Each structure stands twice: as C-alpha cells, then as structure tokens.
C-alpha cells in the first residue's frame, strides 16, 4: 500500500489574473490548472493514500473541478503554511509517511519529478523535508534555497532576503515532500513575523533543521516549475503544454504537417497513422481513430471519429458528433450531436445537427437540417444510401427513408418513404428567344436617355 498523501494548495484568488474565475480554474490545454495537478498526482506510480485540495470560501467550482477528491476550506488566506494546516482534519487518520504539498497554479509539474521527490524522502538521512528546487533565468519573487554542508538549511522568501541571499540562483519551486509525522507539529510553530505578515510553509525548513533533522533539495527543469500568476504566464504555460502534447502525438504515430499550428486538449486521443494538416484545433473530448486524414483549418470539440475518415479542410465537429468508419466530411461542414454512419459523404457547405445520416448516404452541397424552431430542437433521420440533392432544407422532425432521393433545392417538411423521390421545386418555365428580345428592348431604352 502506498504511503504518500498529497495536499494541493488552491485557496488564492490570483488577483494578478484580474478575473472573476478563481486562478486555478483557468484552463491550460482545455483543462483547469488544478485538474492538471490532481491528475498528475492521481497517476503517480504506486498511487496516493489520499489527496486533499485546499480551497477558499465560495470556491464550489474548484471543488467540482477536483471531485471526487475531498477539499478543505481555508476561510482566510493567511499564507501557505496556514493553508496546509487546513488539511489536518482530512489527514487525521492517514497512514501516510510522506505528505506531498503541491501548488494548484503549477500545472506543468510531472509525475516523474514528484516520484523523484518521494524517493528522496526515503533516502538514508531520513530527511524531514524534500524541496523541489530550480534555477530560473529570473529568480526575483521566488523563495531562495540557503544550503550548507548538511544540505538545505532554510528557505528565505524574496521579500525577506538580504542582498547576499537574493544573489542565490537556486529557488523554491513550491513542491515539498514532508515527513508526515513532523508536518503538523512543525507547522504549529510557524509564526508570521515576516515581510508579508503571513504563515510561510517555507519556514518549516529552518524549524526542522533546529530539531537536527536533514532537509534536501531535488532539482528540476524550469519549464516544469512555472507558477501561473498572470495571463502572460498562463499563455506561457499553454505554449509549453502544447509543445509537450504535439511531441507526444508524433511519438505515438501521428503526422503533424505543421506542429506549431496544431492545438490539442490534454484528453485528445489520436489513433495510428493519423495525419493532421495545418491550423487544426482539438477542443476537449475528441477521439480520432486510425488512418484518419484531417486537412487544414478544422475545429473539433466533443467528437468521436472512426477509422479511415476524411475531415476538412475547414470542417467543424461539435459536441456529440459521431463520424463513423470511412465517412467523408468536407469543407465548411458543421456536425453537431449527430451520427454519420460508415461511408456516408457530407462534402460541402452543410449543417447536420440532431441527426442521423445513414451508411453510404450522400448529402449534397448546402444541405441544412433545420433542427431549431426558436423553442425546441428536433431530430432528422436520413436512411442508409439516401441521396439528398444540393441546397435542401430538411425541416425537423423529419425522416428520409433508406435509398430515397430528394431533389435539389427542396424544402422537406414531411417524411419521405424509402426509395421514393421527393421534390418540392416550382415547375420550370421556358420562353424561347426571350433573352434576345430583352436585350434589344433595353438597348433602345438606354439610347433614348
Ligand atoms: C511561494 C513560496 C516561494 C516559492 C513560490 C513558487 C511560500 C511562502 N512561498 O510563493 O518560496 O518560490 O511559491 O512559485 O510558500 N495559497 C493558499 N492559501 C494562502 C496562500 C497561498 O492556498 O493563504 C496557495 C495559492 O493559491 C497558490 C499557492 O498557495 O496556489 C502559492 O501561493 P502564492 O501566493 O502564489 O505564493 P508565492 O508568493 O508565489
Ligand atoms: Mg505563486
């Protein structure tokens, strides 16, 4: 059984984000930052004994985003040390020997790094605290790691540091692996006599050293440690995350023609031998089967695509789109909450919403399922092998039977039986020579003027 518990600190509103949304709910690659952290923790090798997220009051939305993990509420934001104390009740009967503390605004932290910290906690010197350190290009704002002959001696926050301490390049990333037995006794002794007047979690290092316990530093790459405090840093986190997802997609057997123009969500699933053209966006909840060809400028969200499908250019799949094996979805086609069965073709300028398109049906250019009357949404059912002529309006609820043909330009308001022809065009009239006479008449009118 695993012996590690985790506390994720997420009580801060993040004033520098200038947002009504709690900071940790801002998404990176389609997932709230805090959910990146909880997902990484939950996937740790060996699992976690338990995981608790510390949130502020009125942050039900954060609690929802991290469910089913329990939350603890920090009524007043009195500092990171005070925040961890709020998890005491949830951890009361925990059998864990190590408590990981991670910040909810650090979405890029990897499981590999966290595992290295847990392993270091089990090291020979039995460290009371393992701190994740890094050497940022610009260390200002971060806590500095003061090291000596016996490892880590203290963390000094930027605002409290002397000039000499500020010259230290090694900084606190904000992740700690702490001896579970000592965590709360140490935290109880933390005061707030410092520049911010807050209870600093970082003070437990000096307190543990005073007890004669060792503290150690595990170093990691700056890219992983980015703590998001502003929209600029949010964009930077997005960039780093997208680069990771692009690399992963290619390593798993997808071709990205112009990787830097393709945007994924963390939950995007791509099959083997998928080709993705330039400027394609995968929103949350997209699964793409093997051998799918995605041409440029497509936008997908909440969609499932079967093997061998061709999509785009400029195709839009919205939530509930289920495009099955070998179907073709062409340019300027929008599919919403609809099943397109195997081998069907919807190739040009079409809206298919709340519908089924049967296997091998052919949907002509400019076909619209009129699914909404301003009040309700209604279903359109198109049978297998049906042929819908160009510029047809299918006014739902309506059914077109298997193998039926609808003439181009029709407005279909009643069901069409299988194998029937339905056509609603006005009859064409033809006047021989009319155009010649028209032109002569107009020429006379213009000369008179
Ligand atoms: C903290 C560290 C600093 C480190 C830096 C790394 C302390 C005292 N300082 O500083 O050493 O270099 O992170 O990014 O720990 N939070 C609460 N309740 C509070 C205060 C904060 O839940 O009362 C949460 C925030 O939501 C955030 C995290 O703790 O997720 C860190 O807080 P933040 O204010 O960003 O700390 P920093 O000043 O960045
Ligand atoms: Mg911060």
Short mmCIF file of C-alpha atoms and ligand atoms in Angstrom, two decimals:
data_model
loop_
_atom_site.label_atom_id
_atom_site.label_comp_id
_atom_site.label_asym_id
_atom_site.label_seq_id
_atom_site.Cartn_x
_atom_site.Cartn_y
_atom_site.Cartn_z
CA UNK A 1 0.00 0.00 0.00
CA UNK A 2 1.21 3.48 -0.82
CA UNK A 3 2.42 5.71 1.98
CA UNK A 4 2.09 9.10 0.34
CA UNK A 5 -0.70 11.65 0.80
CA UNK A 6 -0.95 14.93 -1.11
CA UNK A 7 -2.19 18.43 -0.34
CA UNK A 8 -2.84 20.81 -3.24
CA UNK A 9 -2.96 24.49 -2.30
CA UNK A 10 -5.57 26.38 -4.30
CA UNK A 11 -7.14 28.93 -1.99
CA UNK A 12 -5.69 32.02 -3.67
CA UNK A 13 -7.96 34.05 -5.97
CA UNK A 14 -4.96 35.13 -8.01
CA UNK A 15 -5.51 38.89 -8.02
CA UNK A 16 -2.94 39.39 -10.78
CA UNK A 17 -5.13 37.37 -13.17
CA UNK A 18 -7.76 40.18 -12.94
CA UNK A 19 -10.52 37.62 -13.31
CA UNK A 20 -13.82 36.59 -11.71
CA UNK A 21 -12.72 32.98 -12.12
CA UNK A 22 -10.52 31.50 -9.33
CA UNK A 23 -6.99 31.35 -10.70
CA UNK A 24 -6.62 27.56 -10.62
CA UNK A 25 -9.72 27.14 -12.83
CA UNK A 26 -8.15 28.92 -15.77
CA UNK A 27 -7.62 26.21 -18.37
CA UNK A 28 -4.38 25.03 -19.92
CA UNK A 29 -4.90 22.76 -22.95
CA UNK A 30 -8.61 22.58 -22.20
CA UNK A 31 -8.31 21.51 -18.55
CA UNK A 32 -8.33 23.68 -15.39
CA UNK A 33 -4.81 24.11 -13.99
CA UNK A 34 -5.71 22.46 -10.68
CA UNK A 35 -7.11 19.42 -12.53
CA UNK A 36 -3.72 19.02 -14.27
CA UNK A 37 -2.12 18.84 -10.84
CA UNK A 38 -4.65 16.39 -9.36
CA UNK A 39 -4.47 14.20 -12.50
CA UNK A 40 -0.66 14.07 -12.31
CA UNK A 41 -0.83 13.19 -8.62
CA UNK A 42 -3.52 10.55 -9.09
CA UNK A 43 -1.42 8.90 -11.83
CA UNK A 44 1.69 8.59 -9.63
CA UNK A 45 3.22 5.17 -9.66
CA UNK A 46 2.04 3.35 -6.54
CA UNK A 47 -0.89 5.71 -6.18
CA UNK A 48 -1.69 8.04 -3.29
CA UNK A 49 -3.08 7.19 0.11
CA UNK A 50 -5.28 10.28 -0.20
CA UNK A 51 -5.38 13.67 -1.84
CA UNK A 52 -6.94 16.83 -0.46
CA UNK A 53 -7.31 20.21 -2.15
CA UNK A 54 -7.30 23.36 -0.02
CA UNK A 55 -9.70 25.94 -1.46
CA UNK A 56 -11.00 29.34 -0.44
CA UNK A 57 -14.56 30.05 0.70
CA UNK A 58 -17.07 30.37 -2.19
CA UNK A 59 -14.98 28.15 -4.43
CA UNK A 60 -17.53 25.38 -5.06
CA UNK A 61 -16.47 25.48 -8.70
CA UNK A 62 -12.94 24.45 -7.71
CA UNK A 63 -14.33 21.66 -5.50
CA UNK A 64 -16.33 20.44 -8.50
CA UNK A 65 -13.29 20.53 -10.78
CA UNK A 66 -11.27 18.31 -8.43
CA UNK A 67 -14.07 15.91 -7.38
CA UNK A 68 -14.10 13.17 -6.14
CA UNK A 69 -11.04 14.32 -4.18
CA UNK A 70 -12.04 15.97 -0.89
CA UNK A 71 -11.47 19.64 -0.22
CA UNK A 72 -10.63 21.64 2.91
CA UNK A 73 -11.61 25.28 3.20
CA UNK A 74 -9.15 27.98 4.21
CA UNK A 75 -11.50 30.72 5.42
CA UNK A 76 -8.81 33.42 5.45
CA UNK A 77 -5.74 33.41 3.24
CA UNK A 78 -3.09 33.74 5.90
CA UNK A 79 -0.27 32.11 3.94
CA UNK A 80 0.89 28.80 2.51
CA UNK A 81 1.73 27.35 5.95
CA UNK A 82 -1.73 28.22 7.24
CA UNK A 83 -3.25 26.71 4.09
CA UNK A 84 -1.59 23.33 4.69
CA UNK A 85 -2.85 23.36 8.29
CA UNK A 86 -6.43 23.34 6.96
CA UNK A 87 -5.83 19.82 5.59
CA UNK A 88 -5.13 18.46 9.06
CA UNK A 89 -8.64 17.12 9.65
CA UNK A 90 -8.76 15.24 6.35
CA UNK A 91 -5.29 13.79 7.01
CA UNK A 92 -6.01 13.00 10.69
CA UNK A 93 -6.30 9.22 10.37
CA UNK A 94 -3.94 8.97 7.40
CA UNK A 95 -1.38 6.17 7.45
CA UNK A 96 0.90 8.07 5.08
CA UNK A 97 4.55 8.56 5.99
CA UNK A 98 5.07 11.34 3.45
CA UNK A 99 2.87 14.33 2.60
CA UNK A 100 3.43 15.97 -0.77
CA UNK A 101 2.49 19.64 -0.91
CA UNK A 102 1.91 20.95 -4.42
CA UNK A 103 0.51 24.29 -5.63
CA UNK A 104 -2.61 24.29 -7.80
CA UNK A 105 -1.17 27.01 -10.02
CA UNK A 106 1.78 24.87 -11.18
CA UNK A 107 0.11 22.79 -13.93
CA UNK A 108 3.23 21.56 -15.73
CA UNK A 109 4.78 19.60 -12.89
CA UNK A 110 5.42 16.00 -13.97
CA UNK A 111 4.85 12.71 -12.18
CA UNK A 112 8.47 11.79 -12.83
CA UNK A 113 9.69 14.76 -10.77
CA UNK A 114 7.22 14.06 -7.96
CA UNK A 115 8.36 10.43 -7.87
CA UNK A 116 11.99 11.56 -7.56
CA UNK A 117 10.96 13.65 -4.53
CA UNK A 118 9.13 10.76 -2.87
CA UNK A 119 12.18 8.56 -3.45
CA UNK A 120 14.46 11.22 -1.91
CA UNK A 121 12.23 11.31 1.18
CA UNK A 122 13.05 7.63 1.68
CA UNK A 123 16.80 8.38 1.49
CA UNK A 124 19.35 7.34 4.11
CA UNK A 125 19.48 10.63 6.00
CA UNK A 126 15.66 10.37 6.54
CA UNK A 127 15.08 14.00 5.53
CA UNK A 128 12.23 15.82 7.26
CA UNK A 129 11.55 17.81 4.08
CA UNK A 130 12.49 17.35 0.44
CA UNK A 131 12.17 20.61 -1.51
CA UNK A 132 11.92 20.91 -5.26
CA UNK A 133 14.49 23.43 -6.41
CA UNK A 134 15.18 25.04 -9.78
CA UNK A 135 17.35 27.77 -11.23
CA UNK A 136 15.10 30.23 -13.07
CA UNK A 137 16.51 32.72 -15.53
CA UNK A 138 14.94 35.44 -13.36
CA UNK A 139 14.79 34.37 -9.70
CA UNK A 140 13.09 37.51 -8.38
CA UNK A 141 9.90 36.76 -6.45
CA UNK A 142 10.85 33.19 -5.57
CA UNK A 143 11.98 31.87 -2.19
CA UNK A 144 15.78 31.27 -2.16
CA UNK A 145 17.22 27.93 -1.03
CA UNK A 146 20.00 28.50 1.50
CA UNK A 147 22.24 25.44 1.50
CA UNK A 148 25.19 24.41 3.67
CA UNK A 149 27.39 21.39 4.37
CA UNK A 150 24.38 19.34 5.54
CA UNK A 151 22.09 20.17 2.65
CA UNK A 152 19.22 22.64 2.82
CA UNK A 153 19.27 24.97 5.85
CA UNK A 154 16.46 27.42 5.16
CA UNK A 155 14.18 28.98 2.56
CA UNK A 156 14.14 32.76 2.59
CA UNK A 157 11.31 34.50 0.74
CA UNK A 158 12.38 37.12 -1.77
CA UNK A 159 10.83 39.96 0.24
CA UNK A 160 12.66 38.88 3.39
CA UNK A 161 16.02 38.12 1.77
CA UNK A 162 19.21 40.11 2.14
CA UNK A 163 21.11 41.24 -0.96
CA UNK A 164 23.51 38.32 -0.50
CA UNK A 165 20.62 35.83 -0.25
CA UNK A 166 18.94 37.34 -3.31
CA UNK A 167 22.11 36.51 -5.25
CA UNK A 168 21.34 32.79 -4.76
CA UNK A 169 20.13 31.30 -8.04
CA UNK A 170 18.58 28.15 -6.58
CA UNK A 171 14.87 28.74 -5.87
CA UNK A 172 11.88 27.05 -4.29
CA UNK A 173 9.52 25.65 -6.89
CA UNK A 174 6.80 25.27 -4.28
CA UNK A 175 6.66 21.48 -4.08
CA UNK A 176 7.66 19.65 -0.91
CA UNK A 177 7.68 16.06 0.30
CA UNK A 178 7.38 16.20 4.07
CA UNK A 179 7.70 13.66 6.88
CA UNK A 180 4.04 13.13 7.78
CA UNK A 181 4.79 12.73 11.49
CA UNK A 182 6.53 16.11 11.68
CA UNK A 183 4.35 18.14 9.29
CA UNK A 184 1.72 19.47 11.68
CA UNK A 185 3.96 19.84 14.78
CA UNK A 186 6.34 21.92 12.63
CA UNK A 187 3.53 23.99 11.10
CA UNK A 188 2.16 24.84 14.54
CA UNK A 189 5.44 26.54 15.33
CA UNK A 190 5.46 28.72 12.23
CA UNK A 191 4.95 32.41 13.02
CA UNK A 192 4.16 35.38 10.81
CA UNK A 193 6.92 37.78 11.71
CA UNK A 194 7.99 38.44 8.13
CA UNK A 195 7.64 40.94 5.29
CA UNK A 196 4.19 39.71 4.24
CA UNK A 197 2.85 39.02 7.75
CA UNK A 198 1.88 35.52 6.57
CA UNK A 199 2.40 31.99 7.85
CA UNK A 200 5.02 30.69 5.41
CA UNK A 201 5.14 26.96 4.70
CA UNK A 202 8.77 27.55 3.79
CA UNK A 203 9.64 28.29 7.44
CA UNK A 204 9.38 24.59 8.34
CA UNK A 205 12.84 24.03 6.83
CA UNK A 206 14.69 26.13 9.43
CA UNK A 207 12.47 24.66 12.18
CA UNK A 208 13.28 21.09 11.12
CA UNK A 209 17.00 21.91 10.94
CA UNK A 210 16.83 23.31 14.51
CA UNK A 211 15.49 19.89 15.56
CA UNK A 212 18.57 18.33 13.98
CA UNK A 213 16.71 16.84 11.02
CA UNK A 214 18.13 16.90 7.49
CA UNK A 215 16.42 18.68 4.60
CA UNK A 216 17.35 18.08 0.97
CA UNK A 217 16.84 19.62 -2.45
CA UNK A 218 15.81 17.77 -5.59
CA UNK A 219 16.38 19.88 -8.69
CA UNK A 220 14.16 20.05 -11.73
CA UNK A 221 13.84 21.92 -15.04
CA UNK A 222 12.49 25.46 -15.03
CA UNK A 223 9.92 24.61 -17.69
CA UNK A 224 8.07 22.37 -15.26
CA UNK A 225 8.04 24.80 -12.37
CA UNK A 226 6.19 27.68 -13.97
CA UNK A 227 3.74 29.04 -11.39
CA UNK A 228 0.93 30.90 -13.15
CA UNK A 229 0.19 34.26 -11.53
CA UNK A 230 -0.81 36.33 -14.59
CA UNK A 231 -2.37 35.94 -18.04
CA UNK A 232 1.09 36.22 -19.57
CA UNK A 233 2.28 33.25 -17.52
CA UNK A 234 -0.93 31.41 -18.43
CA UNK A 235 -0.07 31.83 -22.12
CA UNK A 236 3.47 30.61 -21.42
CA UNK A 237 2.10 27.51 -19.63
CA UNK A 238 -0.19 26.88 -22.61
CA UNK A 239 2.76 27.10 -25.00
CA UNK A 240 4.85 24.63 -23.02
CA UNK A 241 1.91 22.23 -22.61
CA UNK A 242 1.06 22.38 -26.34
CA UNK A 243 4.67 21.60 -27.24
CA UNK A 244 4.53 18.54 -24.99
CA UNK A 245 1.23 17.36 -26.50
CA UNK A 246 2.50 17.82 -30.06
CA UNK A 247 5.63 15.83 -29.33
CA UNK A 248 3.55 13.10 -27.67
CA UNK A 249 1.17 12.91 -30.65
CA UNK A 250 4.08 12.47 -33.08
CA UNK A 251 5.80 9.94 -30.83
CA UNK A 252 2.56 7.94 -30.81
CA UNK A 253 2.40 7.74 -34.60
CA UNK A 254 0.58 10.82 -35.89
CA UNK A 255 1.95 13.09 -38.61
CA UNK A 256 1.63 16.79 -37.85
CA UNK A 257 2.43 18.68 -41.02
CA UNK A 258 2.96 21.98 -39.15
CA UNK A 259 3.10 21.03 -35.46
CA UNK A 260 3.36 24.60 -34.18
CA UNK A 261 -0.09 25.37 -35.64
CA UNK A 262 -1.95 22.40 -34.13
CA UNK A 263 -3.61 22.81 -30.72
CA UNK A 264 -4.58 19.87 -28.53
CA UNK A 265 -6.51 19.30 -25.33
CA UNK A 266 -4.87 17.10 -22.69
CA UNK A 267 -7.53 14.44 -23.30
CA UNK A 268 -7.23 14.31 -27.11
CA UNK A 269 -6.89 10.73 -28.34
CA UNK A 270 -5.33 10.10 -31.77
CA UNK A 271 -5.10 6.71 -33.47
CA UNK A 272 -2.15 5.45 -35.51
CA UNK A 273 -1.26 6.96 -38.86
CA UNK A 274 -3.46 9.99 -38.38
CA UNK A 275 -2.37 12.95 -40.49
CA UNK A 276 -3.13 16.42 -39.18
CA UNK A 277 -2.82 19.35 -41.58
CA UNK A 278 -2.00 22.90 -40.55
CA UNK A 279 -4.12 25.02 -38.20
CA UNK A 280 -6.26 22.35 -36.55
CA UNK A 281 -7.71 22.77 -33.04
CA UNK A 282 -8.76 19.87 -30.83
CA UNK A 283 -11.05 21.06 -28.03
CA UNK A 284 -11.86 18.82 -25.05
CA UNK A 285 -13.31 15.33 -25.53
CA UNK A 286 -12.07 14.39 -29.00
CA UNK A 287 -11.19 10.84 -30.07
CA UNK A 288 -9.79 10.20 -33.56
CA UNK A 289 -9.49 6.68 -34.99
CA UNK A 290 -6.67 5.11 -37.03
CA UNK A 291 -5.76 6.37 -40.51
CA UNK A 292 -7.92 9.49 -40.29
CA UNK A 293 -6.87 12.33 -42.56
CA UNK A 294 -7.50 15.79 -41.15
CA UNK A 295 -6.95 18.57 -43.65
CA UNK A 296 -6.15 22.12 -42.59
CA UNK A 297 -8.22 24.59 -40.57
CA UNK A 298 -10.54 22.19 -38.75
CA UNK A 299 -12.05 22.72 -35.30
CA UNK A 300 -13.23 19.78 -33.17
CA UNK A 301 -14.83 19.50 -29.75
CA UNK A 302 -16.59 16.60 -28.00
CA UNK A 303 -16.43 14.44 -31.13
CA UNK A 304 -15.68 10.81 -31.96
CA UNK A 305 -14.22 9.93 -35.34
CA UNK A 306 -13.91 6.37 -36.63
CA UNK A 307 -11.07 4.83 -38.65
CA UNK A 308 -10.32 5.94 -42.20
CA UNK A 309 -12.45 9.07 -42.06
CA UNK A 310 -11.50 12.17 -44.09
CA UNK A 311 -12.15 15.57 -42.50
CA UNK A 312 -11.91 19.09 -43.84
CA UNK A 313 -10.40 21.39 -44.84
CA UNK A 314 -12.44 23.75 -42.67
CA UNK A 315 -14.63 21.12 -41.01
CA UNK A 316 -16.21 21.77 -37.64
CA UNK A 317 -17.24 18.90 -35.35
CA UNK A 318 -19.20 19.99 -32.30
CA UNK A 319 -20.19 18.03 -29.17
CA UNK A 320 -21.97 14.78 -29.91
CA UNK A 321 -20.61 14.40 -33.44
CA UNK A 322 -20.00 10.71 -34.14
CA UNK A 323 -18.43 10.23 -37.55
CA UNK A 324 -18.05 6.56 -38.34
CA UNK A 325 -15.64 4.47 -40.40
CA UNK A 326 -14.71 5.77 -43.82
CA UNK A 327 -17.12 8.71 -43.84
CA UNK A 328 -16.13 11.96 -45.59
CA UNK A 329 -16.75 15.34 -44.03
CA UNK A 330 -15.69 18.11 -46.38
CA UNK A 331 -15.16 21.85 -46.40
CA UNK A 332 -17.38 24.22 -44.43
CA UNK A 333 -19.41 21.40 -42.93
CA UNK A 334 -20.64 21.62 -39.34
CA UNK A 335 -21.78 18.49 -37.49
CA UNK A 336 -23.43 18.69 -34.05
CA UNK A 337 -24.98 15.89 -31.95
CA UNK A 338 -25.30 13.68 -34.99
CA UNK A 339 -24.18 10.27 -36.15
CA UNK A 340 -22.72 9.98 -39.63
CA UNK A 341 -22.70 6.28 -40.35
CA UNK A 342 -19.97 4.37 -42.22
CA UNK A 343 -19.14 5.54 -45.71
CA UNK A 344 -21.56 8.48 -45.74
CA UNK A 345 -20.46 11.66 -47.51
CA UNK A 346 -21.17 15.19 -46.37
CA UNK A 347 -18.73 17.06 -48.52
CA UNK A 348 -19.64 20.72 -48.91
CA UNK A 349 -21.22 23.66 -47.08
CA UNK A 350 -23.64 21.78 -44.84
CA UNK A 351 -25.10 21.83 -41.34
CA UNK A 352 -26.05 18.48 -39.82
CA UNK A 353 -27.42 18.87 -36.27
CA UNK A 354 -29.52 16.49 -34.11
CA UNK A 355 -29.50 13.90 -36.84
CA UNK A 356 -28.52 10.50 -38.15
CA UNK A 357 -27.02 10.16 -41.60
CA UNK A 358 -27.30 6.51 -42.65
CA UNK A 359 -24.47 4.45 -44.07
CA UNK A 360 -23.33 5.50 -47.55
CA UNK A 361 -25.87 8.30 -47.77
CA UNK A 362 -24.80 11.25 -49.91
CA UNK A 363 -25.60 14.72 -48.66
CA UNK A 364 -25.47 17.39 -51.36
CA UNK A 365 -23.80 20.77 -51.09
CA UNK A 366 -25.65 23.30 -48.99
CA UNK A 367 -27.94 20.85 -47.21
CA UNK A 368 -29.28 22.13 -43.90
CA UNK A 369 -31.03 20.22 -41.14
CA UNK A 370 -33.42 22.84 -39.76
CA UNK A 371 -33.32 21.48 -36.22
CA UNK A 372 -34.46 24.50 -34.21
CA UNK A 373 -37.70 26.48 -34.28
CA UNK A 374 -36.71 29.01 -31.65
CA UNK A 375 -38.06 26.80 -28.85
CA UNK A 376 -37.09 23.16 -29.23
CA UNK A 377 -34.55 21.01 -31.05
CA UNK A 378 -35.83 18.24 -33.35
CA UNK A 379 -34.31 15.17 -34.96
CA UNK A 380 -33.66 14.44 -38.62
CA UNK A 381 -33.23 10.84 -39.68
CA UNK A 382 -31.66 10.10 -43.06
CA UNK A 383 -31.67 6.45 -44.11
CA UNK A 384 -28.84 4.35 -45.49
CA UNK A 385 -28.00 5.06 -49.11
CA UNK A 386 -30.30 8.10 -49.30
CA UNK A 387 -29.36 10.89 -51.71
CA UNK A 388 -30.09 14.45 -50.62
CA UNK A 389 -29.88 16.93 -53.51
CA UNK A 390 -27.96 20.16 -53.13
CA UNK A 391 -29.45 23.07 -51.24
CA UNK A 392 -32.09 21.01 -49.46
CA UNK A 393 -33.69 22.18 -46.22
CA UNK A 394 -34.78 19.25 -44.01
CA UNK A 395 -37.28 20.70 -41.53
CA UNK A 396 -37.11 18.52 -38.43
CA UNK A 397 -38.61 16.40 -37.09
CA UNK A 398 -38.46 14.54 -40.38
CA UNK A 399 -37.36 11.17 -41.74
CA UNK A 400 -35.95 10.32 -45.16
CA UNK A 401 -36.17 6.56 -45.74
CA UNK A 402 -33.38 4.25 -46.91
CA UNK A 403 -32.44 4.76 -50.54
CA UNK A 404 -34.77 7.73 -51.04
CA UNK A 405 -33.80 10.63 -53.31
CA UNK A 406 -34.56 14.25 -52.54
CA UNK A 407 -34.39 16.64 -55.49
CA UNK A 408 -32.04 19.61 -55.28
CA UNK A 409 -33.46 22.79 -53.77
CA UNK A 410 -36.27 21.02 -51.90
CA UNK A 411 -37.72 22.00 -48.55
CA UNK A 412 -38.71 18.72 -46.90
CA UNK A 413 -41.33 19.04 -44.16
CA UNK A 414 -42.94 15.57 -44.31
CA UNK A 415 -41.40 12.10 -44.09
CA UNK A 416 -40.07 10.60 -47.32
CA UNK A 417 -40.68 6.84 -47.73
CA UNK A 418 -37.79 4.50 -48.55
CA UNK A 419 -36.74 4.52 -52.22
CA UNK A 420 -39.15 7.38 -53.08
CA UNK A 421 -38.34 10.66 -54.86
CA UNK A 422 -39.34 13.81 -53.01
CA UNK A 423 -39.10 17.14 -54.75
CA UNK A 424 -40.66 20.48 -53.82
CA UNK A 425 -39.39 22.79 -56.57
CA UNK A 426 -41.79 25.04 -58.55
CA UNK A 427 -42.02 23.86 -62.17
CA UNK A 428 -39.51 25.48 -64.50
CA UNK A 429 -40.93 27.58 -67.36
CA UNK A 430 -39.01 28.38 -70.53
CA UNK A 431 -39.58 31.20 -73.09
CA UNK A 432 -37.58 30.66 -76.29
CA UNK A 433 -35.73 33.77 -77.55
CA UNK A 434 -36.86 35.92 -74.63
CA UNK A 435 -33.34 36.97 -73.69
CA UNK A 436 -32.57 38.36 -77.16
CA UNK A 437 -35.72 40.48 -77.17
CA UNK A 438 -34.98 41.67 -73.66
CA UNK A 439 -31.53 42.88 -74.62
CA UNK A 440 -32.87 44.74 -77.72
CA UNK A 441 -35.56 46.46 -75.64
CA UNK A 442 -33.06 47.57 -73.02
CA UNK A 443 -30.67 48.89 -75.69
CA UNK A 444 -33.46 51.16 -77.08
CA UNK A 445 -34.31 52.47 -73.61
CA UNK A 446 -30.69 53.36 -72.93
CA UNK A 447 -30.20 55.15 -76.34
CA UNK A 448 -33.32 57.34 -75.77
CA UNK A 449 -31.89 58.56 -72.48
C1 LIG B 1 5.51 30.55 -2.98
C2 LIG B 1 6.65 30.19 -2.00
C3 LIG B 1 8.00 30.56 -2.63
C4 LIG B 1 8.14 29.85 -3.96
C5 LIG B 1 6.95 30.15 -4.88
C6 LIG B 1 6.99 29.25 -6.10
C7 LIG B 1 5.81 30.43 0.27
C8 LIG B 1 5.77 31.29 1.47
N1 LIG B 1 6.48 30.92 -0.77
O1 LIG B 1 5.48 31.96 -3.13
O2 LIG B 1 9.05 30.18 -1.78
O3 LIG B 1 9.36 30.24 -4.57
O4 LIG B 1 5.69 29.88 -4.21
O5 LIG B 1 6.00 29.58 -7.03
O6 LIG B 1 5.26 29.35 0.28
N2 LIG B 1 -2.21 29.70 -1.20
C9 LIG B 1 -3.25 29.29 -0.40
N3 LIG B 1 -3.52 29.99 0.74
C10 LIG B 1 -2.79 31.06 1.13
C11 LIG B 1 -1.72 31.48 0.32
C12 LIG B 1 -1.45 30.76 -0.85
O7 LIG B 1 -3.94 28.32 -0.72
O8 LIG B 1 -3.11 31.63 2.19
C13 LIG B 1 -1.93 28.94 -2.42
C14 LIG B 1 -2.13 29.75 -3.68
O9 LIG B 1 -3.45 29.59 -4.20
C15 LIG B 1 -1.10 29.16 -4.64
C16 LIG B 1 0.00 28.67 -3.71
O10 LIG B 1 -0.58 28.55 -2.42
O11 LIG B 1 -1.63 28.07 -5.36
C17 LIG B 1 1.21 29.59 -3.67
O12 LIG B 1 0.83 30.88 -3.23
P1 LIG B 1 1.47 32.18 -3.84
O13 LIG B 1 0.84 33.35 -3.17
O14 LIG B 1 1.44 32.13 -5.33
O15 LIG B 1 2.98 32.04 -3.30
P2 LIG B 1 4.26 32.75 -3.87
O16 LIG B 1 4.32 34.14 -3.35
O17 LIG B 1 4.31 32.56 -5.32
MG1 LIG B 2 2.85 31.89 -6.88
#
